[in-house]
Amino acid sequence: MESFVNVLLAGKISPDKTMLLPVDIHPFVVPTVISRMKEELDIVDFIIITRRETAESIRNVMNSFPTDVNIYFDNIMSKSLLKDNIFENLFLTRSLIKSLEGKLNRIYIDISAMSGPFAAGMMEERSNLKIDVVFTHVDILPLPGLPSYPFSPRWVHKVYIHGKIEPSQLSHPSNQEVDLPREIRWQGSKYVFMEISSILNSITGKGLVESFYDGQRHVPGEGDRLSIYASLPGGEEKKLLLTMDTRTGPSEEAVTMMYDSWKIISNMIHEQNNDVDKTLLDRVLMQIQRYTGSVDLVVKEMKPSRVEIRRDDQTREHREYKGWKIHSFLIDLVRQVKKPIALLPDTNMFYQGFHVTLLKASIKNGHPWSSIEGLRIYIPICAEAEINGKVAESAGEAKGLSLYSYIMALLANRAIDEVKKYYGSFQIPAVSPPCEASIAVVAQNILEEKAILMTADRKAYNAWQTINVCSDKVLCVYVGHQHKTINIDGMFSKYYASIVLANLLYVSSLFVNLDIVTAQDKLRLSLESLRGSNAPVVKVSRIIT
C-alpha cells in the first residue's frame, strides 16, 4: 500500500472534493457512481481500491468514465489492495485514510460497490478518523449489462448522502450549451434506450439528492415537468401524449398515458386522413402498445392447460400457467424443467413485442439483453421470409395505411435482428407457408425436453389444436396482454418502465412528430428515413423559442 499512498501524497488531490471508492462487489456500478458524484457533488478526484477479482472489470469500463475527473486506481498505480478478509480490508482502508489526513479536510466514501459488512464496518470507523467523513450511495440495479449513467435516466440513480453537505448548485443547461445527437438510428432497443436517456438527462436539471444528518432526512422536492406532445407533419395542432416529473420518472399517471398513447396517435392520423378505414388503422397502430412493451404479454390460453414437470426423484407435478406474464412463464418453466426448452414464435410475435418480452425475461434472469440459459429460441425461416417480403414490397415508398403497415413490418424485422443479436437464437427450416403450419411440424421433432409454440393469432392457435400438435412435449400458447398498465413499484419496475418509455418515443416518432418539452429546453423527434441498414432513423432537432 505504501507505494500507492506515496502517489496520492505526491499528487494534487483536492482537499475537499476527493472520494474513496472501495470496490469489493459489483464493479460495473463504478462508471455511474463517478458520473453522478461529479454531477451532483462536483467530486473531481476518485481513489479506487479493489480486489484483484474486481479490478479487471473496472479496467474494461474506464473508457466510460467522465473525462473531467482524476482517477487514482490502485490496480494500475500499484496493485489491488483489498483482500477477502473483511477485517483486513477495514484495517487497510482506515490506514489509507489516516495517511491522507494531513492532505484532506474531508473525504467522501461511496458504499455503492461495497459489501454490507464492509460498508457497516467503515461507518463504525468514522469516529476514529480526524477528518470529516461523508458517506454516499447511488441507486443502481445490481445487474451487469445495464447502460451506465448518463446512458440511463437520472431518475433511477438517486444520490444518498449521510452527512451534512451542500450539493453543488443546480445548473440547468441552455440551448447553446448542450450538444444533441442529430439522429437516432436503429441499433437495437439497448441503443435506443441509451440515446433517449442521454437526451432526457441533458435537457433536465440535476438535484436528485437525498441526505441524512442531525437525525433528520432531507428529500428532494419536485423536479421539472417533462411533457411529450404529438403533432402531424405540416399540422399545427398538438396533443399531450404523456407527462411526468423528471425526478421521479414514470408514475402511475405516466404509464397510463403510455398505455393509451397509440389511440391518440391513431385518432390524430385519422382526423387528417378520414378516408382511411379507422378499424384497419387501429389494427395496425395498436401494435405499438405491445411492440414497445407498454403492456405485459400474458398466457391467455394454453394447451395442454397443465404442464407436466418430471422431478429427479421420478415424481411428477403439474403446473398451470394461464394468466401468467409471458416473461415469468418462460423463466419459471426453464427453472422447473431443468432441461433445455425450445421456443418457436409464430410470425406475428415479432410485431407483438417478442423482443421486449425476452428483455424482461433476461432482466428477471439477472442478465439484461443476454441469452437465457436453458431457453433456446428458434426463428422459423418462414417467419423471417413473410416479414422481409412485406418490407421488400414497398421499401418505404408506400403512403397512407400501406405506409403504416410497412413501418410495423420494418420494426418486426428489427425485432428479429434483436433476438438474433442478444438472445442466441437458432434458425429452423420451417419454410412452407402458412408459417404456423410449418413450425407445428418442426416442433414435433425438436430434441429439447419441451417445445413452446407461441402465437398471438387465434386462428393459428385453433389450427394447432385441430391438427393435434399440442401435447405434453409441445405446449401451444395463445398470447394476449394485460388490460392494465405495467408495474412501476420498485427500482426494477421503474427501470423497465424507462426502457418502455424510450421504445415508445422512438416508435411513436415514426408516425407523428414528438415535441419533448421541459423548463429548460424543447426538442423534436421526427421521422427522417425508412431506408438503409440503420432504419428507421429518427431526426433529433432543437426547437428555438
XYZ file of C-alpha atoms in Angstrom:
545
model
C 0.000 0.000 0.000
C 2.924 2.343 0.677
C 3.711 2.957 -2.983
C 0.068 3.808 -3.726
C -0.081 6.209 -0.770
C 3.083 7.920 -1.983
C 1.473 8.505 -5.364
C -1.564 10.056 -3.668
C 0.544 12.257 -1.416
C 2.637 13.421 -4.360
C -0.457 14.230 -6.416
C -2.706 17.278 -6.327
C -5.829 15.696 -4.919
C -8.484 18.145 -3.815
C -8.670 18.714 -0.031
C -12.496 18.934 -0.145
C -13.579 17.143 -3.355
C -11.942 13.720 -3.085
C -13.844 10.438 -2.943
C -12.680 6.997 -1.847
C -14.417 4.290 -3.838
C -13.757 0.789 -2.413
C -14.924 -1.940 -4.823
C -15.252 -5.440 -3.452
C -18.541 -6.252 -5.281
C -20.452 -5.038 -8.361
C -17.593 -3.327 -10.251
C -19.970 -2.479 -13.112
C -21.599 0.272 -10.990
C -18.412 2.359 -10.831
C -18.956 4.470 -14.013
C -22.424 5.511 -12.814
C -21.154 6.360 -9.320
C -18.370 8.552 -10.713
C -20.663 10.318 -13.197
C -23.380 11.038 -10.635
C -20.925 12.191 -7.948
C -19.256 14.528 -10.382
C -22.637 15.884 -11.437
C -24.234 16.361 -8.010
C -21.277 16.997 -5.673
C -18.620 18.162 -8.133
C -16.166 15.487 -6.943
C -13.009 15.783 -9.014
C -10.647 13.141 -7.557
C -11.599 9.479 -7.185
C -9.435 6.976 -5.346
C -10.472 3.460 -6.403
C -9.329 0.483 -4.348
C -10.249 -3.011 -5.468
C -9.966 -6.712 -5.013
C -7.980 -8.410 -7.739
C -11.208 -10.051 -8.940
C -12.983 -6.715 -9.428
C -10.029 -4.775 -10.883
C -10.199 -6.276 -14.371
C -13.872 -5.400 -14.719
C -13.107 -1.783 -13.828
C -10.298 -1.659 -16.378
C -12.841 -2.700 -19.004
C -15.217 0.194 -18.219
C -12.734 3.025 -17.667
C -13.434 4.428 -21.125
C -16.941 5.322 -19.892
C -15.648 7.473 -17.008
C -16.185 11.247 -17.302
C -13.190 12.962 -18.880
C -13.107 15.872 -16.431
C -12.157 13.849 -13.317
C -8.921 12.407 -11.964
C -8.751 8.673 -11.301
C -6.312 7.097 -8.854
C -6.711 3.355 -9.398
C -4.754 1.018 -7.129
C -4.529 -1.794 -9.694
C -2.892 0.497 -12.265
C -0.667 2.579 -9.996
C 0.378 -0.280 -7.733
C -1.691 -3.394 -7.133
C -5.172 -4.240 -5.849
C -5.247 -3.571 -2.101
C -8.446 -5.261 -0.915
C -8.467 -8.889 0.194
C -11.107 -11.495 1.037
C -10.895 -10.858 4.793
C -13.386 -8.184 5.900
C -11.368 -7.100 8.960
C -8.183 -6.868 6.936
C -9.981 -4.604 4.471
C -11.300 -2.387 7.259
C -7.825 -2.014 8.764
C -6.270 -1.300 5.365
C -8.903 1.286 4.394
C -8.624 3.067 7.737
C -4.831 3.171 7.385
C -5.168 4.608 3.859
C -7.459 7.390 5.061
C -5.248 8.187 8.070
C -2.245 8.531 5.768
C -4.151 11.266 3.898
C -5.357 13.196 6.947
C -2.717 15.878 6.518
C -3.722 16.429 2.892
C -7.527 16.318 3.122
C -10.111 18.315 5.059
C -12.917 15.994 4.055
C -13.192 12.649 2.322
C -16.257 11.161 0.704
C -16.608 7.389 0.875
C -19.067 5.772 -1.505
C -20.530 2.443 -0.406
C -22.347 1.529 -3.667
C -19.761 -1.121 -4.610
C -19.065 -2.347 -1.067
C -20.485 -5.437 0.593
C -22.821 -4.785 3.530
C -20.402 -5.852 6.304
C -17.580 -3.822 4.745
C -19.759 -0.701 4.461
C -21.132 -1.086 8.009
C -17.627 -1.527 9.376
C -16.397 1.612 7.629
C -19.257 3.671 9.040
C -18.254 2.482 12.520
C -14.722 3.736 11.842
C -15.869 7.326 11.243
C -15.297 8.366 14.874
C -11.694 7.104 14.724
C -10.736 9.435 11.884
C -9.567 13.020 12.268
C -11.050 14.375 9.054
C -14.662 14.953 8.083
C -16.081 11.769 6.520
C -19.215 11.845 4.357
C -20.733 8.572 3.175
C -22.612 8.356 -0.119
C -24.581 5.799 -2.081
C -26.102 5.776 -5.588
C -29.218 3.841 -6.590
C -28.083 1.320 -9.205
C -29.612 -2.018 -10.153
C -27.067 -4.747 -9.346
C -27.198 -6.228 -12.851
C -24.271 -6.396 -15.285
C -25.051 -5.244 -18.807
C -27.256 -2.262 -17.978
C -26.042 1.019 -19.517
C -24.250 3.286 -17.076
C -25.219 6.912 -16.454
C -25.691 9.188 -18.418
C -26.983 6.487 -20.785
C -29.712 5.542 -18.347
C -32.162 8.025 -16.797
C -31.099 10.199 -13.877
C -34.354 9.344 -12.064
C -33.175 5.753 -11.420
C -29.857 6.964 -9.953
C -30.684 8.995 -6.855
C -27.694 10.049 -4.732
C -27.847 9.493 -0.957
C -25.594 11.444 1.417
C -25.012 10.512 5.069
C -23.629 13.748 6.454
C -24.175 17.479 6.182
C -23.108 18.694 2.793
C -24.448 21.173 0.293
C -24.992 19.702 -3.175
C -23.460 21.729 -5.977
C -25.671 24.475 -7.326
C -28.258 23.260 -9.795
C -27.259 24.212 -13.293
C -29.858 23.948 -15.999
C -28.337 23.591 -19.466
C -29.180 26.257 -22.008
C -29.885 25.755 -25.705
C -26.354 26.839 -26.560
C -24.511 24.614 -24.077
C -25.820 21.110 -24.799
C -24.875 19.194 -27.919
C -27.560 16.798 -29.060
C -27.260 13.785 -31.358
C -28.508 14.661 -34.830
C -30.348 11.384 -35.211
C -31.230 8.101 -33.541
C -30.569 5.103 -35.761
C -31.793 1.585 -35.159
C -29.047 -0.433 -33.495
C -31.293 -2.339 -31.137
C -33.505 -1.380 -28.187
C -30.487 -1.016 -25.897
C -29.017 1.678 -28.144
C -32.391 3.447 -28.403
C -32.669 3.411 -24.604
C -29.166 4.836 -24.229
C -29.729 7.625 -26.743
C -33.136 8.661 -25.413
C -31.856 8.568 -21.805
C -28.876 10.739 -22.677
C -31.138 13.266 -24.406
C -33.564 13.445 -21.473
C -30.717 13.802 -18.959
C -29.192 16.633 -20.980
C -32.352 18.769 -21.014
C -33.433 18.323 -17.388
C -31.967 19.662 -14.163
C -29.949 17.705 -11.628
C -30.519 17.858 -7.850
C -31.744 14.291 -7.284
C -30.101 14.049 -3.862
C -31.406 12.811 -0.524
C -29.396 13.450 2.644
C -29.476 12.425 6.295
C -27.830 14.355 9.115
C -28.616 15.545 12.647
C -31.254 12.828 12.862
C -33.277 14.312 10.005
C -33.984 13.173 6.468
C -33.862 15.773 3.688
C -35.583 14.722 0.468
C -35.508 16.472 -2.919
C -38.521 18.486 -3.964
C -40.448 18.140 -7.177
C -38.451 18.265 -10.372
C -39.127 19.674 -13.809
C -42.153 18.561 -15.799
C -41.293 16.542 -18.855
C -44.131 16.724 -21.381
C -44.400 14.978 -24.737
C -46.686 16.484 -27.390
C -47.661 14.798 -30.649
C -48.348 16.601 -33.919
C -48.653 15.655 -37.554
C -46.124 16.877 -40.147
C -47.399 20.178 -41.516
C -50.089 20.443 -38.838
C -50.316 22.968 -36.026
C -52.471 21.035 -33.551
C -50.548 19.373 -30.708
C -51.895 16.792 -28.299
C -50.363 15.785 -24.992
C -49.062 12.233 -25.245
C -47.616 11.926 -21.733
C -46.128 13.922 -18.873
C -44.068 13.151 -15.767
C -41.823 14.577 -13.050
C -38.181 14.290 -14.115
C -37.020 13.422 -10.587
C -39.425 10.546 -10.039
C -39.655 9.248 -13.607
C -42.614 7.192 -14.856
C -45.578 7.455 -12.455
C -48.980 5.755 -12.456
C -50.268 8.675 -14.499
C -47.392 8.392 -16.969
C -47.666 4.630 -17.587
C -51.430 5.036 -18.044
C -50.739 7.642 -20.728
C -48.125 5.318 -22.267
C -50.749 2.560 -22.328
C -53.220 4.772 -24.213
C -50.776 6.691 -26.424
C -51.411 4.648 -29.579
C -55.077 5.706 -29.508
C -54.103 9.383 -29.557
C -51.764 8.761 -32.498
C -54.424 6.808 -34.392
C -57.083 9.472 -33.800
C -54.763 12.256 -34.959
C -53.860 10.432 -38.157
C -57.484 9.592 -38.898
C -58.625 13.185 -38.375
C -56.233 14.296 -41.091
C -56.862 11.264 -43.313
C -60.521 10.429 -42.776
C -60.603 8.391 -45.994
C -58.515 5.746 -44.204
C -60.612 2.986 -42.630
C -60.407 3.627 -38.852
C -60.789 -0.038 -37.952
C -57.902 -1.048 -40.191
C -55.822 1.892 -38.952
C -56.400 0.876 -35.334
C -55.490 -2.706 -36.145
C -52.077 -1.553 -37.385
C -51.305 1.124 -34.809
C -52.498 -0.781 -31.747
C -49.423 -2.957 -32.265
C -47.378 -0.006 -30.950
C -48.699 -0.820 -27.477
C -47.309 -4.360 -27.446
C -44.230 -3.724 -29.564
C -42.882 -1.078 -27.189
C -43.668 -3.057 -24.028
C -46.358 -0.619 -22.838
C -48.373 -3.681 -21.795
C -47.254 -7.058 -20.488
C -47.919 -10.067 -22.708
C -49.664 -12.928 -20.904
C -50.588 -16.569 -21.425
C -54.203 -16.115 -22.498
C -54.786 -19.778 -23.291
C -52.614 -22.882 -23.310
C -52.916 -26.476 -24.477
C -52.418 -28.663 -22.595
C -53.682 -26.422 -19.809
C -51.464 -28.160 -17.221
C -47.768 -28.743 -17.827
C -46.272 -31.956 -16.540
C -42.971 -31.487 -14.697
C -40.911 -34.621 -14.047
C -38.712 -34.413 -10.964
C -35.333 -36.059 -10.424
C -36.903 -38.445 -7.908
C -39.296 -39.661 -10.654
C -42.283 -37.860 -9.126
C -44.468 -35.675 -11.315
C -46.017 -32.269 -10.763
C -48.469 -30.321 -12.879
C -48.348 -26.537 -13.170
C -50.916 -24.188 -14.681
C -49.669 -21.030 -16.413
C -52.868 -19.429 -17.713
C -52.791 -15.697 -16.873
C -49.049 -15.648 -16.221
C -46.956 -12.902 -17.769
C -45.005 -14.432 -20.653
C -41.579 -13.475 -19.290
C -42.372 -15.020 -15.888
C -43.814 -18.131 -17.558
C -40.636 -18.672 -19.595
C -38.270 -18.239 -16.646
C -40.373 -20.441 -14.355
C -40.708 -23.233 -16.916
C -36.957 -23.270 -17.567
C -36.260 -23.473 -13.832
C -38.875 -26.167 -13.255
C -37.954 -28.437 -16.161
C -34.195 -28.008 -15.597
C -33.523 -29.139 -19.158
C -33.342 -27.135 -22.408
C -36.662 -25.856 -23.738
C -37.327 -24.809 -27.334
C -39.345 -21.657 -28.064
C -40.814 -21.291 -31.553
C -42.575 -17.940 -32.143
C -45.101 -17.525 -34.932
C -44.571 -14.629 -37.360
C -46.970 -12.301 -35.550
C -44.957 -12.434 -32.325
C -42.275 -10.202 -33.825
C -44.933 -7.498 -34.266
C -46.154 -8.051 -30.697
C -43.071 -7.113 -28.661
C -41.495 -10.588 -28.509
C -38.039 -8.982 -28.241
C -39.172 -6.791 -25.324
C -40.644 -9.828 -23.549
C -37.272 -11.570 -23.896
C -35.596 -8.460 -22.486
C -37.880 -8.535 -19.456
C -37.179 -12.262 -19.024
C -33.435 -11.605 -19.213
C -33.744 -8.886 -16.545
C -35.661 -11.312 -14.340
C -32.884 -13.830 -15.009
C -30.233 -11.336 -13.852
C -28.516 -10.593 -17.177
C -30.283 -7.926 -19.295
C -30.014 -8.188 -23.074
C -28.450 -11.652 -22.742
C -29.436 -15.199 -23.641
C -31.350 -17.168 -21.022
C -29.684 -20.424 -20.096
C -31.978 -23.345 -20.850
C -34.172 -21.397 -23.308
C -33.391 -21.996 -26.974
C -35.166 -19.673 -29.368
C -35.801 -20.899 -32.885
C -36.638 -18.348 -35.584
C -38.574 -20.017 -38.410
C -37.323 -19.187 -41.894
C -40.932 -18.731 -42.973
C -41.485 -16.013 -40.335
C -38.447 -14.079 -41.461
C -39.439 -14.505 -45.113
C -43.000 -13.267 -44.505
C -41.797 -10.142 -42.712
C -38.997 -9.415 -45.170
C -41.431 -9.851 -48.025
C -43.673 -7.113 -46.639
C -40.670 -4.812 -46.220
C -39.489 -5.514 -49.760
C -42.927 -4.878 -51.279
C -42.773 -1.122 -50.799
C -39.266 -0.405 -49.497
C -40.628 2.753 -47.868
C -42.412 4.061 -50.964
C -45.954 3.400 -49.689
C -48.377 6.016 -48.420
C -51.344 6.097 -46.078
C -52.311 2.822 -44.408
C -49.783 0.896 -46.510
C -47.010 3.125 -45.145
C -48.005 2.435 -41.546
C -48.129 -1.298 -42.275
C -44.681 -1.036 -43.817
C -43.290 0.695 -40.726
C -44.601 -2.085 -38.477
C -43.128 -4.728 -40.797
C -39.764 -2.946 -40.689
C -39.947 -2.862 -36.889
C -40.789 -6.585 -36.866
C -37.692 -7.187 -38.999
C -35.632 -5.230 -36.443
C -37.160 -7.305 -33.652
C -35.868 -10.453 -35.361
C -32.416 -8.851 -35.623
C -32.515 -8.061 -31.907
C -33.445 -11.618 -30.962
C -30.523 -12.867 -33.052
C -28.100 -10.346 -31.569
C -28.848 -10.738 -27.866
C -30.666 -13.980 -27.196
C -28.686 -16.656 -29.015
C -31.373 -17.732 -31.462
C -31.232 -20.541 -33.997
C -32.842 -20.764 -37.416
C -35.119 -23.685 -38.235
C -36.053 -24.874 -41.745
C -39.774 -24.250 -41.485
C -40.246 -22.809 -44.946
C -43.659 -23.687 -46.340
C -46.485 -21.183 -45.868
C -48.517 -20.732 -43.824
C -45.826 -20.391 -41.196
C -47.955 -21.576 -38.275
C -48.395 -24.932 -40.054
C -44.681 -25.331 -40.813
C -43.487 -24.639 -37.279
C -46.089 -27.071 -35.932
C -44.481 -29.840 -37.976
C -40.958 -28.894 -36.908
C -41.883 -28.586 -33.215
C -42.812 -32.254 -33.006
C -39.256 -33.239 -33.979
C -37.408 -30.818 -31.684
C -34.785 -32.550 -29.498
C -35.331 -30.379 -26.405
C -37.288 -31.661 -23.406
C -40.225 -29.431 -24.301
C -41.156 -27.103 -27.148
C -43.346 -23.994 -26.910
C -45.364 -22.904 -29.926
C -46.298 -19.268 -29.354
C -48.727 -17.088 -31.296
C -50.950 -14.045 -30.893
C -53.199 -15.294 -33.719
C -56.359 -17.091 -32.569
C -56.689 -18.905 -35.922
C -53.159 -20.311 -35.646
C -53.760 -21.434 -32.063
C -57.010 -23.180 -33.042
C -55.268 -24.818 -36.015
C -52.566 -26.291 -33.767
C -55.238 -27.933 -31.650
C -57.111 -29.236 -34.691
C -54.018 -30.925 -36.150
C -53.222 -32.463 -32.739
C -49.791 -30.927 -32.318
C -50.336 -29.803 -28.697
C -49.068 -32.396 -26.210
C -47.033 -32.876 -23.042
C -43.946 -32.216 -25.157
C -45.311 -29.436 -27.409
C -47.007 -26.645 -25.472
C -49.299 -24.414 -27.548
C -49.573 -20.891 -26.161
C -52.033 -18.212 -27.256
C -50.721 -14.787 -26.259
C -52.792 -11.845 -25.067
C -51.958 -8.837 -22.930
C -52.940 -7.494 -19.550
C -55.634 -4.844 -19.750
C -53.812 -2.651 -17.290
C -50.632 -0.623 -17.125
C -47.174 -2.024 -16.481
C -45.956 -2.134 -12.897
C -43.767 0.707 -11.562
C -43.460 -0.482 -7.966
C -39.768 -0.756 -7.111
C -36.479 0.024 -8.832
C -36.550 -2.903 -11.258
C -40.025 -1.986 -12.494
C -39.151 1.722 -12.701
C -36.068 0.874 -14.770
C -38.069 -1.337 -17.130
C -40.711 1.380 -17.486
C -37.906 3.745 -18.508
C -36.882 1.327 -21.272
C -40.508 1.176 -22.405
C -40.639 4.986 -22.439
C -37.596 5.124 -24.734
C -39.120 2.486 -27.028
C -42.388 4.406 -27.149
C -40.775 7.745 -28.005
C -38.693 6.175 -30.771
C -41.542 4.164 -32.325
C -44.175 6.917 -31.978
C -41.934 9.418 -33.732
C -42.120 7.232 -36.858
C -45.822 8.092 -37.155
C -46.084 11.612 -35.684
C -43.738 14.403 -34.660
C -42.959 14.404 -30.943
C -42.077 17.597 -29.070
C -40.204 16.949 -25.804
C -40.702 19.969 -23.564
C -39.025 20.820 -20.244
C -38.470 24.076 -18.381
C -35.005 24.316 -19.932
C -35.423 23.113 -23.496
C -37.685 21.946 -26.283
C -36.739 19.206 -28.745
C -38.444 17.459 -31.619
C -38.218 13.828 -32.698
C -39.394 13.203 -36.242
C -39.063 10.572 -38.933
C -36.002 11.057 -41.113
C -35.621 7.815 -43.071
C -37.149 4.367 -43.506
C -34.387 3.080 -45.742
C -30.980 1.587 -45.108
C -29.458 -0.874 -42.660
C -29.928 1.536 -39.721
C -33.553 2.409 -40.498
C -35.801 3.586 -39.059
C -33.833 6.781 -38.481
C -35.316 9.449 -36.198
C -34.208 13.057 -36.527
C -33.437 14.993 -33.332
C -33.718 18.778 -33.553
C -33.943 21.668 -31.127
C -36.955 23.971 -31.322
C -35.791 27.541 -30.811
C -38.384 29.618 -28.982
